[in-house]
XYZ file of C-alpha atoms in Angstrom:
430
model
C 26.774 -3.092 14.741
C 24.998 0.385 15.650
C 26.480 3.611 13.369
C 26.841 6.673 15.073
C 25.643 8.529 12.125
C 22.891 8.244 10.226
C 24.816 7.824 6.732
C 22.339 6.815 3.057
C 21.982 3.783 3.714
C 20.555 4.403 6.977
C 19.097 7.700 6.931
C 17.556 8.013 3.962
C 16.018 4.531 3.696
C 15.233 4.405 7.452
C 11.498 4.077 6.464
C 12.184 0.730 5.242
C 14.931 -0.515 7.123
C 13.335 0.152 10.756
C 12.590 -3.596 12.065
C 8.657 -3.308 11.057
C 5.749 -2.741 13.386
C 2.090 -1.359 13.322
C -0.908 0.328 14.815
C -3.376 -2.776 14.869
C -5.823 -3.693 17.621
C -5.409 -7.489 18.359
C -7.902 -10.170 17.406
C -11.429 -9.986 19.615
C -10.865 -13.186 21.167
C -8.966 -16.241 21.086
C -8.236 -17.433 17.887
C -9.519 -21.129 16.420
C -7.433 -23.964 17.317
C -4.898 -25.528 14.264
C -6.462 -27.977 11.894
C -5.291 -31.625 13.517
C -4.451 -30.177 16.815
C -4.950 -32.409 20.029
C -5.203 -30.567 23.439
C -3.121 -33.384 24.802
C 0.014 -32.193 23.000
C 0.134 -29.351 25.344
C 1.477 -31.678 28.112
C 4.565 -32.438 25.875
C 4.621 -28.690 24.624
C 5.330 -27.594 27.741
C 7.785 -30.164 28.781
C 10.788 -27.778 28.744
C 11.225 -26.047 32.038
C 13.418 -22.453 32.529
C 14.947 -20.754 35.374
C 11.486 -19.192 36.517
C 9.020 -22.327 35.547
C 9.180 -22.757 39.279
C 7.896 -19.986 39.919
C 4.614 -18.152 39.278
C 5.595 -14.521 38.181
C 2.910 -11.884 39.224
C 5.002 -8.993 38.266
C 8.713 -7.706 36.790
C 11.386 -8.263 39.368
C 15.248 -8.117 39.905
C 17.146 -9.560 42.125
C 19.072 -6.199 44.407
C 22.661 -6.779 42.938
C 20.718 -6.777 39.448
C 18.511 -4.128 40.025
C 21.512 -1.624 40.228
C 22.962 -2.793 37.498
C 19.925 -1.986 35.467
C 19.814 1.107 37.652
C 23.235 2.666 36.628
C 22.886 0.504 32.948
C 19.022 2.788 32.547
C 21.305 6.401 33.657
C 23.651 5.465 30.685
C 21.495 4.740 28.132
C 19.039 7.789 28.640
C 22.257 9.818 28.707
C 23.302 7.963 25.634
C 19.827 8.253 23.879
C 20.940 12.732 24.382
C 24.661 12.171 23.118
C 25.386 9.702 20.736
C 23.138 11.987 18.384
C 24.990 15.254 19.368
C 28.195 13.833 19.075
C 27.141 12.858 15.595
C 26.193 16.389 15.001
C 29.499 17.278 15.800
C 30.933 15.250 13.595
C 29.205 16.389 10.784
C 29.374 20.022 11.737
C 33.349 19.160 12.280
C 33.912 17.663 8.997
C 32.014 20.606 6.857
C 33.881 23.118 9.171
C 37.505 21.172 8.517
C 36.244 21.265 4.721
C 36.833 17.733 4.382
C 33.889 16.613 1.945
C 35.580 19.704 -0.835
C 38.781 18.381 -0.316
C 37.511 15.331 -0.326
C 35.115 15.839 -4.076
C 38.623 17.760 -5.186
C 40.060 14.687 -5.608
C 37.163 13.185 -7.557
C 37.106 15.529 -9.635
C 40.690 15.637 -10.456
C 40.848 11.689 -11.115
C 38.000 11.490 -13.488
C 35.069 13.636 -15.157
C 33.264 10.682 -14.736
C 30.372 11.086 -12.148
C 30.400 7.430 -11.313
C 34.306 7.219 -10.910
C 33.691 10.544 -8.940
C 31.463 9.286 -6.640
C 33.442 5.884 -5.592
C 36.102 7.561 -5.119
C 34.152 10.849 -2.694
C 31.230 8.550 -1.323
C 33.691 5.814 0.299
C 36.448 8.549 1.446
C 33.668 10.734 3.160
C 31.563 7.710 4.288
C 34.287 6.275 6.663
C 35.768 9.518 7.789
C 32.378 9.844 9.682
C 32.500 6.154 10.783
C 35.897 6.704 11.507
C 35.528 9.635 13.537
C 32.215 7.937 15.017
C 34.609 4.803 16.328
C 34.808 5.868 20.195
C 30.802 5.567 20.729
C 30.910 2.173 19.117
C 34.068 0.830 21.090
C 32.261 2.460 24.267
C 29.140 0.587 23.459
C 31.006 -2.348 23.179
C 32.722 -2.431 26.504
C 29.700 -1.010 28.250
C 28.075 -4.672 27.063
C 31.078 -6.263 28.543
C 31.234 -4.958 31.563
C 27.333 -5.672 32.200
C 27.802 -9.045 30.449
C 25.726 -8.829 27.605
C 28.203 -8.955 25.735
C 31.146 -11.175 25.636
C 32.297 -10.620 22.325
C 35.937 -9.941 22.007
C 37.555 -6.934 20.867
C 38.992 -8.987 17.501
C 36.165 -10.814 16.965
C 34.059 -7.202 17.563
C 36.440 -4.558 14.588
C 35.832 -7.809 12.247
C 32.524 -6.628 12.316
C 33.052 -3.565 12.600
C 35.155 -4.142 9.239
C 32.365 -6.074 6.809
C 29.621 -3.413 8.373
C 31.315 -0.712 6.899
C 31.961 -2.793 3.816
C 28.544 -3.214 3.164
C 27.470 0.156 4.278
C 30.940 1.657 2.199
C 28.809 -0.158 -1.448
C 25.215 0.897 -0.192
C 25.768 4.657 0.602
C 28.169 4.761 -2.437
C 25.128 3.702 -4.948
C 22.949 5.949 -2.774
C 25.208 8.843 -3.284
C 25.339 8.110 -6.967
C 21.406 8.066 -7.033
C 20.624 10.975 -4.481
C 22.697 13.258 -7.251
C 21.812 12.241 -10.002
C 18.356 12.752 -9.118
C 19.567 16.088 -7.610
C 21.080 17.722 -11.129
C 18.048 16.411 -13.286
C 15.944 18.230 -10.889
C 17.133 20.730 -8.672
C 13.388 21.576 -7.271
C 12.033 17.997 -7.003
C 15.035 15.528 -6.448
C 13.377 15.241 -2.713
C 10.568 14.194 -3.903
C 11.719 11.577 -7.026
C 14.961 10.392 -4.648
C 11.973 9.360 -2.111
C 9.785 7.304 -4.978
C 13.389 5.506 -5.043
C 14.535 4.853 -1.825
C 11.600 2.728 -1.093
C 11.706 -0.328 -3.535
C 15.559 0.077 -2.827
C 14.461 -0.538 0.567
C 12.136 -3.795 0.410
C 14.781 -5.064 -1.198
C 17.194 -4.886 1.306
C 14.581 -5.723 3.635
C 13.929 -8.992 1.667
C 18.048 -9.486 1.589
C 19.188 -9.104 4.854
C 18.181 -12.344 6.249
C 19.796 -13.993 3.351
C 22.788 -12.349 2.470
C 23.819 -9.695 5.186
C 22.710 -11.458 8.344
C 25.086 -14.993 7.780
C 27.892 -12.118 7.466
C 27.654 -11.624 11.842
C 26.289 -14.399 13.225
C 26.099 -18.767 11.913
C 22.737 -19.956 10.758
C 21.778 -23.785 11.198
C 18.572 -25.403 10.522
C 16.494 -25.425 13.741
C 15.228 -28.888 12.803
C 18.983 -29.822 13.558
C 18.967 -28.211 16.765
C 15.771 -29.218 18.856
C 12.939 -30.703 16.437
C 11.010 -30.591 19.440
C 10.811 -26.190 18.888
C 10.233 -27.201 15.319
C 7.044 -28.949 16.390
C 5.658 -26.364 18.508
C 6.118 -23.909 16.462
C 4.557 -25.021 13.686
C 1.549 -25.152 16.003
C 1.848 -21.804 16.077
C 2.290 -20.863 12.766
C -0.580 -23.003 11.235
C -2.681 -20.940 13.705
C -1.709 -17.887 12.737
C -2.281 -18.774 9.168
C 0.269 -18.420 7.485
C 2.791 -20.985 5.911
C 6.883 -20.872 7.089
C 7.949 -24.289 6.766
C 10.549 -25.999 9.045
C 13.308 -25.204 6.205
C 12.280 -21.792 7.106
C 13.187 -22.033 10.953
C 16.360 -21.531 11.891
C 18.961 -21.436 15.117
C 21.567 -18.450 15.309
C 24.601 -19.045 17.825
C 24.430 -16.094 19.347
C 26.200 -17.042 22.337
C 29.609 -16.290 20.738
C 28.842 -12.779 21.240
C 25.792 -11.850 23.354
C 24.227 -13.195 26.737
C 20.887 -11.962 25.603
C 17.920 -13.310 24.071
C 16.372 -12.817 21.614
C 13.492 -15.005 18.748
C 12.149 -13.133 15.656
C 10.598 -13.262 12.450
C 12.051 -12.066 10.194
C 11.833 -10.525 5.823
C 9.707 -10.634 2.745
C 8.078 -12.926 1.010
C 10.493 -15.956 0.004
C 12.858 -14.738 2.896
C 10.590 -14.789 4.912
C 11.862 -17.320 8.161
C 11.821 -17.766 11.928
C 15.301 -16.867 13.719
C 15.530 -18.754 17.184
C 18.788 -17.441 19.437
C 20.711 -20.354 21.189
C 20.729 -18.213 24.532
C 17.455 -18.079 23.966
C 16.446 -21.945 23.589
C 19.066 -22.675 26.956
C 16.815 -19.796 28.613
C 13.765 -20.137 28.043
C 11.153 -23.427 27.554
C 9.483 -23.730 25.111
C 6.140 -21.957 24.524
C 8.092 -19.298 26.598
C 10.271 -19.038 23.161
C 6.763 -20.052 21.189
C 5.098 -17.028 22.689
C 7.875 -14.567 22.114
C 7.543 -16.289 18.077
C 3.424 -15.865 18.718
C 4.500 -11.829 19.375
C 6.539 -11.173 16.358
C 4.457 -13.417 14.065
C 1.455 -10.793 14.961
C 3.501 -7.779 13.525
C 3.171 -10.009 10.193
C -0.360 -11.318 10.639
C -1.907 -7.959 12.157
C -0.373 -6.548 8.623
C 1.933 -4.389 11.202
C 5.022 -4.512 7.921
C 2.942 -2.902 5.286
C 0.887 -0.337 7.711
C 4.672 1.022 9.320
C 6.072 1.107 6.144
C 3.141 3.149 4.831
C 4.020 5.445 8.327
C 7.129 5.889 7.543
C 7.262 6.557 3.927
C 5.141 9.374 5.105
C 6.909 11.243 7.140
C 10.412 10.205 5.093
C 8.234 12.508 2.782
C 7.894 15.313 5.041
C 11.110 15.062 6.041
C 13.126 15.142 2.310
C 10.997 17.825 1.772
C 12.046 19.708 5.433
C 15.289 18.375 4.541
C 15.744 20.124 0.870
C 14.099 23.550 2.470
C 16.664 23.689 4.869
C 19.271 22.247 3.677
C 19.285 24.818 0.274
C 19.051 28.023 3.800
C 21.958 26.436 4.692
C 24.152 26.300 2.093
C 23.064 30.249 0.920
C 24.247 31.594 4.298
C 27.236 29.227 4.902
C 28.364 27.340 2.084
C 30.903 29.668 0.883
C 32.515 29.694 3.417
C 32.542 25.576 3.492
C 33.551 25.929 -0.010
C 30.620 24.003 -0.886
C 29.679 25.094 -4.895
C 25.869 24.411 -4.558
C 22.838 21.452 -3.413
C 24.336 19.676 -6.573
C 28.060 19.387 -5.426
C 28.941 16.358 -4.498
C 30.511 18.249 -1.212
C 26.998 19.131 0.057
C 26.286 15.576 1.105
C 27.356 16.149 5.133
C 24.728 18.807 4.852
C 22.288 17.851 3.823
C 22.716 14.713 6.099
C 23.553 17.359 9.593
C 19.983 18.367 8.242
C 18.410 15.215 7.869
C 19.616 14.004 11.114
C 18.244 16.940 13.261
C 14.877 16.378 12.044
C 14.905 12.719 12.676
C 16.166 13.528 16.341
C 13.622 15.844 17.236
C 10.786 13.465 15.964
C 12.279 10.442 17.895
C 10.223 10.604 20.631
C 7.126 10.458 18.341
C 8.174 7.539 16.677
C 8.918 5.878 20.088
C 6.075 6.543 21.096
C 4.452 4.948 18.024
C 7.254 1.728 18.421
C 5.998 0.795 22.425
C 2.103 0.783 21.122
C 2.370 -1.379 17.997
C 4.485 -3.668 20.618
C 1.409 -4.030 22.940
C -0.197 -4.921 20.128
C 2.184 -7.802 19.366
C 2.108 -8.821 22.962
C -1.738 -9.472 23.002
C -1.423 -11.029 19.428
C 0.910 -13.162 20.777
C -1.049 -14.316 24.022
C -4.165 -14.642 21.728
C -2.483 -17.136 19.401
C -0.562 -18.828 22.149
C -4.255 -19.679 23.716
C -4.895 -23.473 24.489
C -1.329 -24.535 22.800
C -0.134 -24.363 26.446
C -1.513 -25.171 30.022
C -1.134 -21.698 31.313
C -0.240 -19.496 28.311
C -0.445 -16.236 30.144
C 1.974 -17.264 32.725
C 4.185 -18.585 30.358
C 4.248 -15.245 28.612
C 5.130 -13.867 32.156
C 7.547 -15.701 33.104
C 9.605 -15.183 29.421
C 9.139 -11.442 30.047
C 10.542 -11.737 33.175
C 13.864 -13.532 31.956
C 13.986 -11.286 29.125
C 14.026 -8.541 31.103
C 16.456 -10.153 33.232
C 18.724 -10.668 30.736
C 19.185 -7.311 29.166
C 19.366 -5.712 32.549
C 15.690 -4.069 32.028
C 14.581 -2.327 35.100
C 11.047 -1.239 33.684
C 10.562 -4.249 30.894
C 6.975 -3.586 29.175
C 6.638 -6.766 31.396
C 5.746 -4.966 34.199
C 2.727 -2.913 32.125
C 1.148 -5.959 31.006
C 1.700 -8.400 33.539
C -2.211 -8.456 34.488
C -3.049 -8.963 31.398
C -0.656 -11.713 30.564
C -2.268 -13.386 33.837
C -5.936 -12.381 33.195
C -6.473 -12.534 29.707
C -5.803 -15.680 28.155
C -6.373 -18.044 31.099
C -10.061 -16.558 31.658
């Protein structure tokens, strides 16, 4: 579930928690076939059909009724991209103006002189207040998703997911708040550097932990071999060609249909937690070669070393962000700290001021982040084409059809397939 406000677990560790993509070039030519590959397997590999398999796709289009819905939804998404962050800034400003953080700090300090006890009282109260004030946005987002047929999740299920997500956020946010203010009290001038250093390994640990511990709290996962053995065999071919080691026991089926009508297949985790996940909605609407292309796209982020490269990019970005946060928060507290009853940077009550500053800077650089992300995705598209070349009779067309179905499932007017169809239909089969 999306959070309106970037709580410490998301904002301060954003460099490590954002789905990893990176600036990289695709291989110069088609990859060699995997050991033991038999060209005759292509017929069985593409035996499954999808809703677009009968029609050749040369451009991304939507039927008139879906186009109208997609156009309306795109306007809502654009407005949300501007309004939601501004609403988040407003919430933090109101928390500061209403002096809620100093109130919670006072309660915490009166309860105990021990810092650990204080943060266990202060941080959950503050974070829960912000998230409750953010609830209208989450409710509206789910209502829009249901209205446009992207979600089928009932409100009871949605509320339970929100509660579980909140519980996780409070735990991580409290731990990070404790670390942050321990570092601030240790070094009032270099805390931003030390916290940045501490945040990087914590973020990597959370990436490792997410598919194993967090994701199963929200969806049902089962071994893919029990759901679609033929798909597993096809994915093994693609993984073998990519030169990676993801055995069948780390390929999973995810029950998305109980909550969503959208499609996805992805590679997640690092090290021993790395795995391929395919949604049941994807299996229902895409053919086997189309699913393998999507998984190949995701595999490209690993093969082309996108993850470490993007982590390095974001690490540098957050180095600058934390420094700007240090300088700007100090300036802000010098001007308004007394009015907000904040004693200084080492006061628990300074947290909303710091988050407000970091959120503003993060919002400013969002266009740059989005541009980089789109470029990463294009590179992964190229790799997906390369790694499936020869595994299917018409890999470019399969990819084009996959984009058509994916864009249709999320009501996208200009899916990235629209800008790459010429590549899909010419490069791989030339």
